[in-house]
Amino acid sequence: GYLLNGSKMWISNAPIADIFVIWAKTKNDNICGFLLERGMEGLSTSKINGKFSMRASSTGEIFMKDVFVPNENKLPNAKGLSGPFGCLNKARYGISWGVLGAANNCWKISKEYTENRIMFKKPLAANQLIQKKLADIQTEINLGLASCLLTSKAMDQGRDTVNAISVLKRNNCKKSLGIVRDCRDMLGANGLVEEYHIFQSVNQYD
């Protein structure tokens, strides 16, 4: 078997996970994947408190002190950096979809709010500036979703999408942050309160 030593911070779900996938370098300088289970001697986790962003996720640190891992817990087909990078690419791809979901939810909240918020005897949505913001937001969301769909088709075809996924995540996260900030602006001070969830989305992905 193997003895694992080390630590890693900012691991999603570390405080509550029962199974851990650990990427470690062996004495032969080979990067391999190992499955660890909570309760193994020398394995412990802690929670990072006071985190503002991604508050829906329980994030923490993993500690390993002479954790014995039997041979059968070593991932047989994962060799080198292709293993962890493959996981990272899938995570980036998922985030590319997720941020658009948050952005679309903010768009729906803003649309409903501006249609029902009456100022000077007419709804806010009657103003062309509000209409332009809503139209621009929906356009960016549709473009982002189309990019996600094209990338998924390329992945199904077995094509190399590493660079495409990086660009996709960068673009969709950047656009989504701009969208939720515009939505918060349309709600004025109400965009700051939890009743409308706009500011929650800003903190979620900021």
PDB file of C-alpha atoms in Angstrom:
ATOM      1  CA  GLY A   1       0.000   0.000   0.000  1.00  0.00           C
ATOM      2  CA  TYR A   2       0.887   3.669   0.319  1.00  0.00           C
ATOM      3  CA  LEU A   3       1.370   6.240   3.068  1.00  0.00           C
ATOM      4  CA  LEU A   4      -0.024   9.673   2.234  1.00  0.00           C
ATOM      5  CA  ASN A   5       1.089  12.886   3.902  1.00  0.00           C
ATOM      6  CA  GLY A   6       0.087  16.473   3.187  1.00  0.00           C
ATOM      7  CA  SER A   7      -2.787  18.915   3.254  1.00  0.00           C
ATOM      8  CA  LYS A   8      -4.907  20.930   0.850  1.00  0.00           C
ATOM      9  CA  MET A   9      -7.167  23.916   1.480  1.00  0.00           C
ATOM     10  CA  TRP A  10     -10.308  25.130  -0.297  1.00  0.00           C
ATOM     11  CA  ILE A  11     -11.745  21.687  -0.979  1.00  0.00           C
ATOM     12  CA  SER A  12     -15.479  21.712  -1.704  1.00  0.00           C
ATOM     13  CA  ASN A  13     -17.513  19.515   0.669  1.00  0.00           C
ATOM     14  CA  ALA A  14     -14.385  18.436   2.577  1.00  0.00           C
ATOM     15  CA  PRO A  15     -16.061  18.874   6.005  1.00  0.00           C
ATOM     16  CA  ILE A  16     -18.976  16.580   5.111  1.00  0.00           C
ATOM     17  CA  ALA A  17     -17.559  14.159   2.527  1.00  0.00           C
ATOM     18  CA  ASP A  18     -17.231  10.436   3.238  1.00  0.00           C
ATOM     19  CA  ILE A  19     -15.076   9.698   0.160  1.00  0.00           C
ATOM     20  CA  PHE A  20     -12.007  11.681  -0.943  1.00  0.00           C
ATOM     21  CA  VAL A  21     -10.175  11.514  -4.273  1.00  0.00           C
ATOM     22  CA  ILE A  22      -6.549  12.413  -3.548  1.00  0.00           C
ATOM     23  CA  TRP A  23      -3.956  13.100  -6.223  1.00  0.00           C
ATOM     24  CA  ALA A  24      -0.458  12.471  -4.921  1.00  0.00           C
ATOM     25  CA  LYS A  25       3.055  11.992  -6.226  1.00  0.00           C
ATOM     26  CA  THR A  26       4.714   8.665  -5.461  1.00  0.00           C
ATOM     27  CA  LYS A  27       8.410   8.111  -4.733  1.00  0.00           C
ATOM     28  CA  ASN A  28       8.861   7.462  -8.455  1.00  0.00           C
ATOM     29  CA  ASP A  29       7.486  10.952  -9.216  1.00  0.00           C
ATOM     30  CA  ASN A  30       4.349   9.452 -10.739  1.00  0.00           C
ATOM     31  CA  ILE A  31       1.095  11.302 -10.086  1.00  0.00           C
ATOM     32  CA  CYS A  32      -1.612   8.827  -9.090  1.00  0.00           C
ATOM     33  CA  GLY A  33      -5.165   8.967  -7.788  1.00  0.00           C
ATOM     34  CA  PHE A  34      -6.245   7.382  -4.498  1.00  0.00           C
ATOM     35  CA  LEU A  35      -9.643   6.831  -2.877  1.00  0.00           C
ATOM     36  CA  LEU A  36      -9.701   7.649   0.821  1.00  0.00           C
ATOM     37  CA  GLU A  37     -12.575   7.080   3.223  1.00  0.00           C
ATOM     38  CA  ARG A  38     -13.495   9.131   6.258  1.00  0.00           C
ATOM     39  CA  GLY A  39     -12.397   7.316   9.371  1.00  0.00           C
ATOM     40  CA  MET A  40      -9.006   6.256   8.018  1.00  0.00           C
ATOM     41  CA  GLU A  41      -6.342   6.757  10.642  1.00  0.00           C
ATOM     42  CA  GLY A  42      -4.469  10.028  10.114  1.00  0.00           C
ATOM     43  CA  LEU A  43      -7.174  11.570   7.862  1.00  0.00           C
ATOM     44  CA  SER A  44      -9.008  14.637   9.152  1.00  0.00           C
ATOM     45  CA  THR A  45     -10.814  17.690   7.796  1.00  0.00           C
ATOM     46  CA  SER A  46     -11.695  21.188   8.966  1.00  0.00           C
ATOM     47  CA  LYS A  47     -14.225  23.781   7.833  1.00  0.00           C
ATOM     48  CA  ILE A  48     -13.384  27.256   6.525  1.00  0.00           C
ATOM     49  CA  ASN A  49     -15.693  29.671   8.351  1.00  0.00           C
ATOM     50  CA  GLY A  50     -16.578  33.245   7.476  1.00  0.00           C
ATOM     51  CA  LYS A  51     -16.671  32.576   3.727  1.00  0.00           C
ATOM     52  CA  PHE A  52     -18.847  35.003   1.741  1.00  0.00           C
ATOM     53  CA  SER A  53     -18.634  33.524  -1.765  1.00  0.00           C
ATOM     54  CA  MET A  54     -20.148  30.111  -2.613  1.00  0.00           C
ATOM     55  CA  ARG A  55     -21.870  29.987   0.759  1.00  0.00           C
ATOM     56  CA  ALA A  56     -24.041  27.115  -0.424  1.00  0.00           C
ATOM     57  CA  SER A  57     -20.918  24.936  -0.487  1.00  0.00           C
ATOM     58  CA  SER A  58     -19.259  23.617   2.660  1.00  0.00           C
ATOM     59  CA  THR A  59     -15.565  24.235   2.010  1.00  0.00           C
ATOM     60  CA  GLY A  60     -12.619  23.108   4.097  1.00  0.00           C
ATOM     61  CA  GLU A  61      -9.156  21.614   4.381  1.00  0.00           C
ATOM     62  CA  ILE A  62      -7.958  18.015   4.192  1.00  0.00           C
ATOM     63  CA  PHE A  63      -5.129  16.821   6.462  1.00  0.00           C
ATOM     64  CA  MET A  64      -3.219  13.561   5.942  1.00  0.00           C
ATOM     65  CA  LYS A  65      -0.681  12.243   8.443  1.00  0.00           C
ATOM     66  CA  ASP A  66       0.707   8.817   7.494  1.00  0.00           C
ATOM     67  CA  VAL A  67      -2.640   7.706   6.066  1.00  0.00           C
ATOM     68  CA  PHE A  68      -2.298   4.099   4.955  1.00  0.00           C
ATOM     69  CA  VAL A  69      -4.009   3.454   1.603  1.00  0.00           C
ATOM     70  CA  PRO A  70      -4.211  -0.164   0.355  1.00  0.00           C
ATOM     71  CA  ASN A  71      -3.270  -0.977  -3.229  1.00  0.00           C
ATOM     72  CA  GLU A  72      -6.885  -1.620  -4.208  1.00  0.00           C
ATOM     73  CA  ASN A  73      -7.725   2.034  -3.418  1.00  0.00           C
ATOM     74  CA  LYS A  74      -5.373   3.289  -6.114  1.00  0.00           C
ATOM     75  CA  LEU A  75      -7.138   4.382  -9.319  1.00  0.00           C
ATOM     76  CA  PRO A  76      -5.761   1.934 -11.926  1.00  0.00           C
ATOM     77  CA  ASN A  77      -6.244   3.994 -15.094  1.00  0.00           C
ATOM     78  CA  ALA A  78      -5.216   7.424 -13.818  1.00  0.00           C
ATOM     79  CA  LYS A  79      -1.608   8.254 -14.628  1.00  0.00           C
ATOM     80  CA  GLY A  80       0.056  11.655 -14.623  1.00  0.00           C
ATOM     81  CA  LEU A  81      -1.700  15.001 -14.752  1.00  0.00           C
ATOM     82  CA  SER A  82      -4.359  13.806 -17.205  1.00  0.00           C
ATOM     83  CA  GLY A  83      -6.375  12.412 -14.283  1.00  0.00           C
ATOM     84  CA  PRO A  84      -6.727  15.561 -12.146  1.00  0.00           C
ATOM     85  CA  PHE A  85      -6.946  17.805 -15.207  1.00  0.00           C
ATOM     86  CA  GLY A  86      -9.766  15.656 -16.537  1.00  0.00           C
ATOM     87  CA  CYS A  87     -11.686  16.211 -13.293  1.00  0.00           C
ATOM     88  CA  LEU A  88     -10.907  19.926 -13.405  1.00  0.00           C
ATOM     89  CA  ASN A  89     -12.171  20.244 -16.969  1.00  0.00           C
ATOM     90  CA  LYS A  90     -15.460  18.560 -16.062  1.00  0.00           C
ATOM     91  CA  ALA A  91     -15.857  20.903 -13.087  1.00  0.00           C
ATOM     92  CA  ARG A  92     -15.188  23.954 -15.265  1.00  0.00           C
ATOM     93  CA  TYR A  93     -17.709  22.696 -17.790  1.00  0.00           C
ATOM     94  CA  GLY A  94     -20.355  22.294 -15.086  1.00  0.00           C
ATOM     95  CA  ILE A  95     -19.684  25.775 -13.725  1.00  0.00           C
ATOM     96  CA  SER A  96     -20.162  27.191 -17.224  1.00  0.00           C
ATOM     97  CA  TRP A  97     -23.760  25.965 -17.131  1.00  0.00           C
ATOM     98  CA  GLY A  98     -24.342  26.800 -13.472  1.00  0.00           C
ATOM     99  CA  VAL A  99     -23.475  30.483 -13.633  1.00  0.00           C
ATOM    100  CA  LEU A 100     -25.923  30.930 -16.498  1.00  0.00           C
ATOM    101  CA  GLY A 101     -28.621  29.349 -14.352  1.00  0.00           C
ATOM    102  CA  ALA A 102     -27.977  31.942 -11.638  1.00  0.00           C
ATOM    103  CA  ALA A 103     -27.947  34.718 -14.233  1.00  0.00           C
ATOM    104  CA  ASN A 104     -31.212  33.540 -15.780  1.00  0.00           C
ATOM    105  CA  ASN A 105     -32.875  33.405 -12.365  1.00  0.00           C
ATOM    106  CA  CYS A 106     -31.789  36.994 -11.705  1.00  0.00           C
ATOM    107  CA  TRP A 107     -33.178  38.015 -15.089  1.00  0.00           C
ATOM    108  CA  LYS A 108     -36.574  36.494 -14.224  1.00  0.00           C
ATOM    109  CA  ILE A 109     -36.610  38.232 -10.835  1.00  0.00           C
ATOM    110  CA  SER A 110     -35.701  41.582 -12.413  1.00  0.00           C
ATOM    111  CA  LYS A 111     -38.271  41.218 -15.182  1.00  0.00           C
ATOM    112  CA  GLU A 112     -41.069  40.464 -12.718  1.00  0.00           C
ATOM    113  CA  TYR A 113     -39.980  43.218 -10.353  1.00  0.00           C
ATOM    114  CA  THR A 114     -39.742  45.945 -12.992  1.00  0.00           C
ATOM    115  CA  GLU A 115     -43.081  44.924 -14.508  1.00  0.00           C
ATOM    116  CA  ASN A 116     -44.824  45.286 -11.133  1.00  0.00           C
ATOM    117  CA  ARG A 117     -42.911  48.202  -9.610  1.00  0.00           C
ATOM    118  CA  ILE A 118     -44.978  51.296 -10.335  1.00  0.00           C
ATOM    119  CA  MET A 119     -43.264  54.670 -10.457  1.00  0.00           C
ATOM    120  CA  PHE A 120     -44.956  57.841 -11.680  1.00  0.00           C
ATOM    121  CA  LYS A 121     -48.048  55.803 -12.592  1.00  0.00           C
ATOM    122  CA  LYS A 122     -46.222  53.377 -14.864  1.00  0.00           C
ATOM    123  CA  PRO A 123     -44.127  50.233 -14.354  1.00  0.00           C
ATOM    124  CA  LEU A 124     -40.350  50.482 -14.392  1.00  0.00           C
ATOM    125  CA  ALA A 125     -40.311  48.066 -17.324  1.00  0.00           C
ATOM    126  CA  ALA A 126     -41.999  50.744 -19.460  1.00  0.00           C
ATOM    127  CA  ASN A 127     -38.686  52.635 -19.563  1.00  0.00           C
ATOM    128  CA  GLN A 128     -36.505  51.878 -22.566  1.00  0.00           C
ATOM    129  CA  LEU A 129     -33.348  51.718 -20.434  1.00  0.00           C
ATOM    130  CA  ILE A 130     -34.833  48.857 -18.403  1.00  0.00           C
ATOM    131  CA  GLN A 131     -36.032  47.153 -21.580  1.00  0.00           C
ATOM    132  CA  LYS A 132     -32.552  47.419 -23.098  1.00  0.00           C
ATOM    133  CA  LYS A 133     -30.940  45.906 -20.008  1.00  0.00           C
ATOM    134  CA  LEU A 134     -33.391  43.002 -19.986  1.00  0.00           C
ATOM    135  CA  ALA A 135     -32.909  42.400 -23.724  1.00  0.00           C
ATOM    136  CA  ASP A 136     -29.104  42.557 -23.448  1.00  0.00           C
ATOM    137  CA  ILE A 137     -29.143  40.122 -20.524  1.00  0.00           C
ATOM    138  CA  GLN A 138     -31.312  37.602 -22.343  1.00  0.00           C
ATOM    139  CA  THR A 139     -29.084  37.876 -25.408  1.00  0.00           C
ATOM    140  CA  GLU A 140     -25.931  37.127 -23.399  1.00  0.00           C
ATOM    141  CA  ILE A 141     -27.602  34.200 -21.627  1.00  0.00           C
ATOM    142  CA  ASN A 142     -28.697  32.684 -24.943  1.00  0.00           C
ATOM    143  CA  LEU A 143     -25.212  33.084 -26.421  1.00  0.00           C
ATOM    144  CA  GLY A 144     -23.689  31.455 -23.345  1.00  0.00           C
ATOM    145  CA  LEU A 145     -26.128  28.527 -23.459  1.00  0.00           C
ATOM    146  CA  ALA A 146     -25.433  28.017 -27.159  1.00  0.00           C
ATOM    147  CA  SER A 147     -21.705  27.919 -26.425  1.00  0.00           C
ATOM    148  CA  CYS A 148     -22.268  25.324 -23.694  1.00  0.00           C
ATOM    149  CA  LEU A 149     -24.341  23.198 -26.058  1.00  0.00           C
ATOM    150  CA  LEU A 150     -21.743  23.340 -28.855  1.00  0.00           C
ATOM    151  CA  THR A 151     -19.005  22.397 -26.402  1.00  0.00           C
ATOM    152  CA  SER A 152     -21.035  19.461 -25.088  1.00  0.00           C
ATOM    153  CA  LYS A 153     -21.513  18.155 -28.631  1.00  0.00           C
ATOM    154  CA  ALA A 154     -17.776  18.424 -29.251  1.00  0.00           C
ATOM    155  CA  MET A 155     -17.135  16.506 -26.015  1.00  0.00           C
ATOM    156  CA  ASP A 156     -19.566  13.764 -27.100  1.00  0.00           C
ATOM    157  CA  GLN A 157     -17.622  13.493 -30.365  1.00  0.00           C
ATOM    158  CA  GLY A 158     -14.391  12.930 -28.447  1.00  0.00           C
ATOM    159  CA  ARG A 159     -12.774  16.137 -29.655  1.00  0.00           C
ATOM    160  CA  ASP A 160     -10.145  18.043 -27.672  1.00  0.00           C
ATOM    161  CA  THR A 161     -12.121  20.664 -25.731  1.00  0.00           C
ATOM    162  CA  VAL A 162      -9.599  21.634 -23.035  1.00  0.00           C
ATOM    163  CA  ASN A 163      -9.035  25.157 -24.349  1.00  0.00           C
ATOM    164  CA  ALA A 164     -12.674  25.582 -25.303  1.00  0.00           C
ATOM    165  CA  ILE A 165     -13.831  24.734 -21.764  1.00  0.00           C
ATOM    166  CA  SER A 166     -11.384  27.232 -20.233  1.00  0.00           C
ATOM    167  CA  VAL A 167     -12.615  30.012 -22.506  1.00  0.00           C
ATOM    168  CA  LEU A 168     -16.233  28.952 -21.953  1.00  0.00           C
ATOM    169  CA  LYS A 169     -15.965  29.123 -18.161  1.00  0.00           C
ATOM    170  CA  ARG A 170     -14.089  32.430 -18.254  1.00  0.00           C
ATOM    171  CA  ASN A 171     -16.623  34.053 -20.570  1.00  0.00           C
ATOM    172  CA  ASN A 172     -19.774  32.722 -18.886  1.00  0.00           C
ATOM    173  CA  CYS A 173     -18.587  33.628 -15.384  1.00  0.00           C
ATOM    174  CA  LYS A 174     -17.597  37.128 -16.479  1.00  0.00           C
ATOM    175  CA  LYS A 175     -20.874  37.698 -18.318  1.00  0.00           C
ATOM    176  CA  SER A 176     -22.967  36.258 -15.477  1.00  0.00           C
ATOM    177  CA  LEU A 177     -21.336  38.511 -12.905  1.00  0.00           C
ATOM    178  CA  GLY A 178     -22.144  41.514 -15.082  1.00  0.00           C
ATOM    179  CA  ILE A 179     -25.723  40.285 -15.474  1.00  0.00           C
ATOM    180  CA  VAL A 180     -26.453  39.850 -11.773  1.00  0.00           C
ATOM    181  CA  ARG A 181     -24.934  43.265 -11.046  1.00  0.00           C
ATOM    182  CA  ASP A 182     -27.166  44.872 -13.671  1.00  0.00           C
ATOM    183  CA  CYS A 183     -30.134  43.038 -12.163  1.00  0.00           C
ATOM    184  CA  ARG A 184     -29.245  44.285  -8.692  1.00  0.00           C
ATOM    185  CA  ASP A 185     -29.100  47.802 -10.121  1.00  0.00           C
ATOM    186  CA  MET A 186     -32.589  47.459 -11.623  1.00  0.00           C
ATOM    187  CA  LEU A 187     -33.991  46.516  -8.220  1.00  0.00           C
ATOM    188  CA  GLY A 188     -32.344  49.467  -6.514  1.00  0.00           C
ATOM    189  CA  ALA A 189     -31.986  49.015  -2.750  1.00  0.00           C
ATOM    190  CA  ASN A 190     -34.276  45.965  -2.908  1.00  0.00           C
ATOM    191  CA  GLY A 191     -31.496  44.197  -4.773  1.00  0.00           C
ATOM    192  CA  LEU A 192     -29.609  44.025  -1.483  1.00  0.00           C
ATOM    193  CA  VAL A 193     -32.205  42.136   0.560  1.00  0.00           C
ATOM    194  CA  GLU A 194     -32.537  38.356   0.671  1.00  0.00           C
ATOM    195  CA  GLU A 195     -36.205  38.480  -0.340  1.00  0.00           C
ATOM    196  CA  TYR A 196     -35.208  38.957  -3.994  1.00  0.00           C
ATOM    197  CA  HIS A 197     -32.050  36.758  -4.024  1.00  0.00           C
ATOM    198  CA  ILE A 198     -30.169  39.037  -6.423  1.00  0.00           C
ATOM    199  CA  PHE A 199     -27.285  39.878  -4.103  1.00  0.00           C
ATOM    200  CA  GLN A 200     -27.067  36.231  -3.109  1.00  0.00           C
ATOM    201  CA  SER A 201     -26.167  35.373  -6.696  1.00  0.00           C
ATOM    202  CA  VAL A 202     -23.502  38.097  -6.797  1.00  0.00           C
ATOM    203  CA  ASN A 203     -21.823  36.603  -3.701  1.00  0.00           C
ATOM    204  CA  GLN A 204     -22.299  33.057  -4.974  1.00  0.00           C
ATOM    205  CA  TYR A 205     -20.005  33.463  -7.957  1.00  0.00           C
ATOM    206  CA  ASP A 206     -17.904  36.529  -7.099  1.00  0.00           C
TER     207      ASP A 206
END
